[in-house]
Tab-separated table of C-alpha atoms in Angstrom:
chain	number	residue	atom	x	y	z
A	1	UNK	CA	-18.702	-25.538	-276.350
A	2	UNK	CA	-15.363	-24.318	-277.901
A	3	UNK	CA	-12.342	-26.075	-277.132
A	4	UNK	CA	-9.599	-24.746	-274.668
A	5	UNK	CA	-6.735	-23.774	-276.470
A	6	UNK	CA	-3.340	-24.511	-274.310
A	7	UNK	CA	-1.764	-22.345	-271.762
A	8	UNK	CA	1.032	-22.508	-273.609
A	9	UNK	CA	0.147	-20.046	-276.346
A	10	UNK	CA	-0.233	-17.506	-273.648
A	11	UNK	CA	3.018	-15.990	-272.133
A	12	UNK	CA	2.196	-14.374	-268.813
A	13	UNK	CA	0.707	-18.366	-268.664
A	14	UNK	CA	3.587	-20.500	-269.529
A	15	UNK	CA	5.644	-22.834	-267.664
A	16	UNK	CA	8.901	-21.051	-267.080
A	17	UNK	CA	11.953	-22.358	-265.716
A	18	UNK	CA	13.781	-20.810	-262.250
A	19	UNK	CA	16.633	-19.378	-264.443
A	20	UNK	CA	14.310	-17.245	-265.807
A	21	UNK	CA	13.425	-15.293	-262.869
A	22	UNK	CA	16.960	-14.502	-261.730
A	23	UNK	CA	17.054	-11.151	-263.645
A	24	UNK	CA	13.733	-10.084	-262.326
A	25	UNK	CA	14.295	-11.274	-259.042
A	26	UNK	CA	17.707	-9.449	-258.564
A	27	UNK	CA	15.721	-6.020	-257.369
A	28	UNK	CA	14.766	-5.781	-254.307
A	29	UNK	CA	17.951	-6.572	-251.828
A	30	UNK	CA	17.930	-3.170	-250.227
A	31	UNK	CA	14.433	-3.278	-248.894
A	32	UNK	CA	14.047	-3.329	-244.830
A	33	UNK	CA	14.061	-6.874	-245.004
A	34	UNK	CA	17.067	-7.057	-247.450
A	35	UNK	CA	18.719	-4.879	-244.878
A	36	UNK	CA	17.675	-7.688	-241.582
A	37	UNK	CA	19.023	-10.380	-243.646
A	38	UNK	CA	22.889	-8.480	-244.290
A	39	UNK	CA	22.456	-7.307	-240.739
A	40	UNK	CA	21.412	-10.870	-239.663
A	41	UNK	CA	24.583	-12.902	-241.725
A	42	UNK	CA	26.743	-10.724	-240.301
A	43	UNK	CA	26.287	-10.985	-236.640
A	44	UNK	CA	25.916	-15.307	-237.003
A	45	UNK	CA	29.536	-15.096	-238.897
A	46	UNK	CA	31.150	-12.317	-237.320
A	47	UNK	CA	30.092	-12.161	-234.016
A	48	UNK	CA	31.679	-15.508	-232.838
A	49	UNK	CA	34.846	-14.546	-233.997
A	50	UNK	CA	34.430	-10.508	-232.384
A	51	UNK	CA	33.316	-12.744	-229.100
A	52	UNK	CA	36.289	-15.034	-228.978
A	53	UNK	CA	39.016	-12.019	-229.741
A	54	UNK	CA	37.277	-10.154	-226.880
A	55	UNK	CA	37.461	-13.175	-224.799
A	56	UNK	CA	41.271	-13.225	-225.342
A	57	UNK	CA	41.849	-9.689	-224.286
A	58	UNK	CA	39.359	-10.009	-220.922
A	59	UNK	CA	41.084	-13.066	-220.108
A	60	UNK	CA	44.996	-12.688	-220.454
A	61	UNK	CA	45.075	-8.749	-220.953
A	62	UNK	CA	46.218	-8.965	-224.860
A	63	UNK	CA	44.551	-10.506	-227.841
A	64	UNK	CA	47.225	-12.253	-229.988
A	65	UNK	CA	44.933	-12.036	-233.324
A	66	UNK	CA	46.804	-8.683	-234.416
A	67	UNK	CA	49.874	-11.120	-234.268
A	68	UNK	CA	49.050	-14.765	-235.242
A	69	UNK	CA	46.130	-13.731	-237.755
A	70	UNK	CA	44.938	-17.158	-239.593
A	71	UNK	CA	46.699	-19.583	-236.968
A	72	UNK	CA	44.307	-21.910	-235.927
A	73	UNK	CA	43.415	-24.497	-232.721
A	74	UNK	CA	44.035	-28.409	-233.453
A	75	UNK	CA	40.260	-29.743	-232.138
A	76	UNK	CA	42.817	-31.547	-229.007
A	77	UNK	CA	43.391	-27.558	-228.339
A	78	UNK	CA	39.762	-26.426	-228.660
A	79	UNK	CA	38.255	-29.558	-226.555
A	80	UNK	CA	41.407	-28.893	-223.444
A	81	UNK	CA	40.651	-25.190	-223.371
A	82	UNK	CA	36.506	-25.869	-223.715
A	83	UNK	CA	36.913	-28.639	-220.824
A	84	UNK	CA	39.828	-27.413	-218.680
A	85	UNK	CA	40.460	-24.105	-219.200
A	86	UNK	CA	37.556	-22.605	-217.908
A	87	UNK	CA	35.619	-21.373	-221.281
A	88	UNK	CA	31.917	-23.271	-221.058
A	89	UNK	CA	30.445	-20.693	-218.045
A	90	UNK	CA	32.265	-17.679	-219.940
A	91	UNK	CA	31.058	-18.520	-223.178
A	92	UNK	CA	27.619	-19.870	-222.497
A	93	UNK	CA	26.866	-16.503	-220.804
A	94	UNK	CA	28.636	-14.081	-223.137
A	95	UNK	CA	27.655	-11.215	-225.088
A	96	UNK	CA	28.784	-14.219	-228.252
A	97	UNK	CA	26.149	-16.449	-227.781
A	98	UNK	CA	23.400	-13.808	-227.563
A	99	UNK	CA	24.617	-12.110	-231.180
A	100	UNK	CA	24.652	-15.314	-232.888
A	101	UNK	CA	20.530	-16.097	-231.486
A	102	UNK	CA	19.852	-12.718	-232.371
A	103	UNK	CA	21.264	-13.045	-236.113
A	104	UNK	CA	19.535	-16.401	-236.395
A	105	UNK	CA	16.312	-14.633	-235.407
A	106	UNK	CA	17.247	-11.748	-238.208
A	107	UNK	CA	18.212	-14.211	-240.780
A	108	UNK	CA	15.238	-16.245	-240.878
A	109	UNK	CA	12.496	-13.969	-240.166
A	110	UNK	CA	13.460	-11.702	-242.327
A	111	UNK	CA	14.503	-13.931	-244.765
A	112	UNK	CA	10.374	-15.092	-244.666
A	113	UNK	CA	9.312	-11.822	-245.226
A	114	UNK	CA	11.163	-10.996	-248.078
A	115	UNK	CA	10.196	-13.947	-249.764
A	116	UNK	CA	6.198	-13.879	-248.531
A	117	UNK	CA	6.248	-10.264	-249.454
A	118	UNK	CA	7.871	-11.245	-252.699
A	119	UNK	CA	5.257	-14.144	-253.449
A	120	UNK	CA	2.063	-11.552	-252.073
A	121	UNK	CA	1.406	-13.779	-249.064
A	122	UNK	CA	1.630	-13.234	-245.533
A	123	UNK	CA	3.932	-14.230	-243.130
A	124	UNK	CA	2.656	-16.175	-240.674
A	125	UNK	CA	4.570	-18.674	-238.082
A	126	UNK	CA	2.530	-21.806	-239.380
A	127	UNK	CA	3.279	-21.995	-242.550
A	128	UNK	CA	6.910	-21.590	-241.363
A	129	UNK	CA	7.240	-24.455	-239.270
A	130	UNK	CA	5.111	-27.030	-241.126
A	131	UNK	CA	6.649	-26.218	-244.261
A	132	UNK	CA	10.000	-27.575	-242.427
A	133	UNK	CA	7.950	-30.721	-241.668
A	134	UNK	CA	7.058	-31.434	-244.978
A	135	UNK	CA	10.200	-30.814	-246.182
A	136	UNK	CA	11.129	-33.660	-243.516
A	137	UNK	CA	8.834	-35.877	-245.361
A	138	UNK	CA	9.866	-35.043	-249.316
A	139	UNK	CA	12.767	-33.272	-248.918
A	140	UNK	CA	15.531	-34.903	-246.801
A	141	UNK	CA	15.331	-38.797	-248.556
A	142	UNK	CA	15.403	-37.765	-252.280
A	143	UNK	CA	18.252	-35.411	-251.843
A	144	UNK	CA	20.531	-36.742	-249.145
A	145	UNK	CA	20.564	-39.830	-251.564
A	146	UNK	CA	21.948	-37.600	-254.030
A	147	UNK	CA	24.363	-35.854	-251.843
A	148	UNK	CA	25.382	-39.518	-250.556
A	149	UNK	CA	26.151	-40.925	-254.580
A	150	UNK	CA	27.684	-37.463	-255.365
A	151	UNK	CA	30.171	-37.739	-252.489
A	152	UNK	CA	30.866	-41.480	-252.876
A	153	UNK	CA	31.378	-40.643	-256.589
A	154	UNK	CA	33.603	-38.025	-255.351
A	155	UNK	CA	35.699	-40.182	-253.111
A	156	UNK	CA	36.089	-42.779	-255.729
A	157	UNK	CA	37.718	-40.188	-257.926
A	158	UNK	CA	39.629	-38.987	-255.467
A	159	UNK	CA	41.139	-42.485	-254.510
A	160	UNK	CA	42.322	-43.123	-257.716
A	161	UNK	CA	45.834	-41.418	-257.700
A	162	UNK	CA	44.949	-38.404	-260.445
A	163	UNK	CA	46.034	-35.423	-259.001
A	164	UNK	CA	43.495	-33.637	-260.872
A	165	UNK	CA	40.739	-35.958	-259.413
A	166	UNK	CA	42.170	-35.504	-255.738
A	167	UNK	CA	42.025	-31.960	-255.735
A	168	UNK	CA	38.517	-31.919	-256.902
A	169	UNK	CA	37.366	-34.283	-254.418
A	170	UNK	CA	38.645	-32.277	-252.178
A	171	UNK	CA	37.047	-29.299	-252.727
A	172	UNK	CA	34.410	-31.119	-254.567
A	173	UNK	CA	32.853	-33.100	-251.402
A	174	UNK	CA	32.123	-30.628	-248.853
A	175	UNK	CA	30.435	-28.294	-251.513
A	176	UNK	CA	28.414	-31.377	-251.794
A	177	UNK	CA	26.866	-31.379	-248.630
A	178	UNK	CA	26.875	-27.545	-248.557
A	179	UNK	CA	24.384	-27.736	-251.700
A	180	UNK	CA	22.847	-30.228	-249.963
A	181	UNK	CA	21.957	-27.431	-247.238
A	182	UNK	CA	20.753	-25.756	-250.183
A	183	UNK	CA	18.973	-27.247	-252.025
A	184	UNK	CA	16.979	-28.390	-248.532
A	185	UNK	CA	16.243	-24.942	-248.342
A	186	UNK	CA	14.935	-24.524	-251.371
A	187	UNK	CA	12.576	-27.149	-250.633
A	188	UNK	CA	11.268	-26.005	-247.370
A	189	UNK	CA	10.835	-22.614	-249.594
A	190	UNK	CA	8.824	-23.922	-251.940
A	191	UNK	CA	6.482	-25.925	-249.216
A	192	UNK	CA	6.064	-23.337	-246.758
A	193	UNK	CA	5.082	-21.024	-250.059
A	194	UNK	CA	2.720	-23.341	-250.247
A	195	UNK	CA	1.651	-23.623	-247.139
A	196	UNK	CA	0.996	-20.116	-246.707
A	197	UNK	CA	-1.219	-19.860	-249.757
A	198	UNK	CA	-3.808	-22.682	-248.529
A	199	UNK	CA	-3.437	-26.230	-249.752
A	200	UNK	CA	-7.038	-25.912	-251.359
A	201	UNK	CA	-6.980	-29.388	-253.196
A	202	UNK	CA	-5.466	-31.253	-250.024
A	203	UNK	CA	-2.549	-32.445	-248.530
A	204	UNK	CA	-1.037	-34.766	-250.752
A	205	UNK	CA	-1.566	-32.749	-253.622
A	206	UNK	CA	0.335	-29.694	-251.845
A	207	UNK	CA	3.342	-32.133	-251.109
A	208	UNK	CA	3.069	-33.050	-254.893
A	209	UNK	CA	2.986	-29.856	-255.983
A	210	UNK	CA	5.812	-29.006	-253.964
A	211	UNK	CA	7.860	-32.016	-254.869
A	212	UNK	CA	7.288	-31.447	-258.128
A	213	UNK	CA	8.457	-27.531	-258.078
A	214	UNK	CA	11.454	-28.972	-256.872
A	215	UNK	CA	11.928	-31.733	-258.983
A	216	UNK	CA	10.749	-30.820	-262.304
A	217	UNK	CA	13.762	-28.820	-262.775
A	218	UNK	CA	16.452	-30.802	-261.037
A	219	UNK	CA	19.361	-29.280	-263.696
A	220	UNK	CA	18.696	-25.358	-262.605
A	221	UNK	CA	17.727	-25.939	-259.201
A	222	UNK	CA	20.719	-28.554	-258.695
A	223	UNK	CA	23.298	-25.676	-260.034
A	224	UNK	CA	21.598	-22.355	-258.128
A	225	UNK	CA	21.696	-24.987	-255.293
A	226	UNK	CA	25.971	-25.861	-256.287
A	227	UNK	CA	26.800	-22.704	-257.521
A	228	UNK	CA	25.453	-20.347	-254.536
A	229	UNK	CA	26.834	-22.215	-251.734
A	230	UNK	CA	30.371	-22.417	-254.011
A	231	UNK	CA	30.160	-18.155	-254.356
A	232	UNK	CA	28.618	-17.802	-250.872
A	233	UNK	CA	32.244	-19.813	-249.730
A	234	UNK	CA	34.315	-18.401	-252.257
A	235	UNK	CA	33.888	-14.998	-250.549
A	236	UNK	CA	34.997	-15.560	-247.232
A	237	UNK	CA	37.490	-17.631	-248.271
A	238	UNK	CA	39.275	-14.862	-250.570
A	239	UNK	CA	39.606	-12.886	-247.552
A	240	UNK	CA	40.850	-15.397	-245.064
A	241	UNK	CA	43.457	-16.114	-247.734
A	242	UNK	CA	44.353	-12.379	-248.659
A	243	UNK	CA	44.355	-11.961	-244.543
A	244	UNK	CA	46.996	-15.228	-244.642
A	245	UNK	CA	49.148	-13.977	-247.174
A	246	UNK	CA	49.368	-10.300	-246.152
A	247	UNK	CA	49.385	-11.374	-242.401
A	248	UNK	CA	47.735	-9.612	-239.268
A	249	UNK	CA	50.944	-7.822	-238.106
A	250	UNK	CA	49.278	-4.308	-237.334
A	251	UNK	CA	45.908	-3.071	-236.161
A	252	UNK	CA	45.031	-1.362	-239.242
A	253	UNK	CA	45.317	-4.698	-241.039
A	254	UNK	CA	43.312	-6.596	-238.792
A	255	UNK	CA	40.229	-3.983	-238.897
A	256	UNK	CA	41.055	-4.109	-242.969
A	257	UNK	CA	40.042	-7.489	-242.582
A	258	UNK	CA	37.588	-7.283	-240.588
A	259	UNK	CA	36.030	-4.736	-242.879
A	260	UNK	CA	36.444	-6.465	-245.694
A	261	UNK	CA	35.149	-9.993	-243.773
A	262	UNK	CA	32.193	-7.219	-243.243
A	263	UNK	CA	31.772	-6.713	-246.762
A	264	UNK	CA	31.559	-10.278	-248.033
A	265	UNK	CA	28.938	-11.508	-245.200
A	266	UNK	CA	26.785	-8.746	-246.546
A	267	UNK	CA	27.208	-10.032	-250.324
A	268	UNK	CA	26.379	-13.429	-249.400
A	269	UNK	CA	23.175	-12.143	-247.398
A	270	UNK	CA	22.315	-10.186	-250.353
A	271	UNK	CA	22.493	-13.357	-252.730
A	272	UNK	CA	20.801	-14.934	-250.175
A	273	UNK	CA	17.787	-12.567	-250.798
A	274	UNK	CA	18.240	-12.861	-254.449
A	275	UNK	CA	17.592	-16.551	-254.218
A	276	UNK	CA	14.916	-15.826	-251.912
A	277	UNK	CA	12.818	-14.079	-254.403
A	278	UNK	CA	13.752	-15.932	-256.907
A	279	UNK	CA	11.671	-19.250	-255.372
A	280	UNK	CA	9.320	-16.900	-254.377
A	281	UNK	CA	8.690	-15.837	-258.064
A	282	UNK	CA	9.123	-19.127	-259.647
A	283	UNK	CA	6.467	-20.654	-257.280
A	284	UNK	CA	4.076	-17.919	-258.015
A	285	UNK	CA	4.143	-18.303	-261.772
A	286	UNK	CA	4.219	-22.223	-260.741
A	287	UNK	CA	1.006	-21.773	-258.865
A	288	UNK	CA	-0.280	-19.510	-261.764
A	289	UNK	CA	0.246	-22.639	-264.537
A	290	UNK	CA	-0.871	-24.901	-262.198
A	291	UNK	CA	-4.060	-23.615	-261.663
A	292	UNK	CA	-4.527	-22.873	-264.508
A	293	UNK	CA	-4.076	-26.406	-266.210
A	294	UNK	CA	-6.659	-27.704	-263.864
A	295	UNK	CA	-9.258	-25.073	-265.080
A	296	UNK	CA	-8.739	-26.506	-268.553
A	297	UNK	CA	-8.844	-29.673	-267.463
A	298	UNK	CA	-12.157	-28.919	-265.427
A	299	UNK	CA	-13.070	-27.250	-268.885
A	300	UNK	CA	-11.969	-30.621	-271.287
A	301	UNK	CA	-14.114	-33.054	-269.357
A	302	UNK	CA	-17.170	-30.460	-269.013
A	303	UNK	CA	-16.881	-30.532	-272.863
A	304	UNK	CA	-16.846	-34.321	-272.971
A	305	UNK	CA	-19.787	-34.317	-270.956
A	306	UNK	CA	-21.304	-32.413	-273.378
């Protein structure tokens, strides 16, 4: 028998990065999924703060946000008015609550569309929840670890007197646990992926395989991870600063803020979908090589045996 030549030498075959697949990937946001997961982001961000303006207005007659926009409630202020000022029954049961379940609902089903339709699989509950179990099992040890050194790292540098330093630990250590979130998403992408397809060579080999996805490019995962949950911040925070600077003194520059508030939920749902489809595309080529290898490998020790 002729020996198998390496998948390597083949292009639609070869091991390729998740960089790679950004450009493709980037299509594909304005779908009817694309749509549920900007629709989604929006009411879980924006529907609390609609909720607790309207509260304002039902309960004293006037809403003070066109007048004291970006003043904020010490967590004393929040916990007096949650215990003692009559809030828990009125928020519990309000319109609020029921906006943000129903743009968690949006978010992640449509979220698992997208990316099954991306990967040609099909949705299905299962896969959904037991990939968040496995990613329980591989996921949460090997990165929290890494969250815990960054962030210790982080506070050690910011402790020693450097301006510089303090500033970026500042900023630096939430956006640590932020990617964190992250990259624990891209995990339970990558395993419920998986899970979806069929583990056909077992169940520790699935967790490898998804482990490995993960794993086997810590460098570009670690900085879509850092760098999407830095632009998905930056966004809303431009606004809340613009709104601080400009102030909320008249109606028209409230809704202006609102609007543009509006604008950069939908961006970050967007580049939510684009990293979506981006796992979904990387694991499919990932599958692709995978399989692949073990066919040769199937093929090498049948030609041994010969």
């Amino acid at each position: 028998m002729e020996r198998p030549t390496t998948i390597h030498t083949e292009e639609a075959l070869s091991p390729r990065p998740p960089w790679s697949f950004l450009a493709p990937a980037a299509p594909g946001g304005f779908t009817r999924w694309g749509w549920g997961l900007m629709t989604g982001w929006m009411l879980v961000l924006l529907g609390p703060a609609l909720g607790w303006a309207g509260h304002l207005r039902r309960a004293a007659g006037w809403s003070a946000l066109p007048s004291h926009w970006g003043e904020s409630l010490s967590a004393r202020d929040a916990w007096e008015l949650w215990e003692n000022g009559g809030l828990r029954h009125r928020l519990v049961n309000s319109p609020t609550v029921h906006l943000l379940g129903l743009g968690l609902i949006l978010v992640l089903w449509c979220g698992w569309r997208m990316q099954a339709e991306s990967a040609g699989l099909k949705a299905r509950l299962g896969p959904w929840l037991l990939g968040a179990l496995d990613t329980v099992l591989i996921g949460f040890l090997p990165l929290g670890t890494v969250a815990w050194l960054a962030d210790l790292l982080l506070a050690w540098l910011g402790g020693s007197g450097l301006d510089v330093l303090g500033w970026a630990a500042l900023f630096g250590r939430p956006l640590v646990w932020m990617a964190l979130v992250a990259a624990l998403n891209l995990q339970w992408w990558l395993c419920r992926l998986g899970r979806a397809a069929g583990p056909s060579r077992g169940y520790l080999v699935h967790l490898q395989d998804c482990f490995t996805g993960l794993w086997s490019h810590p460098i570009q995962w670690g900085a879509l991870s850092l760098g999407g949950a830095a632009l998905r911040s930056l966004l809303p925070f431009l606004v809340l600063l613009l709104a601080w600077r400009m102030g909320g003194g008249t109606t028209f520059r409230v809704w202006l803020f609102l609007l543009l508030q509006l604008l950069a939920t939908a961006v970050n749902g967007w580049l939510m979908g684009w990293l979506l489809r981006t796992a979904a595309s990387f694991w499919r080529q990932d599958t692709v090589v995978r399989e692949t290898r073990a066919a040769l490998q199937a093929s090498l020790r049948e030609a041994e045996l010969s």
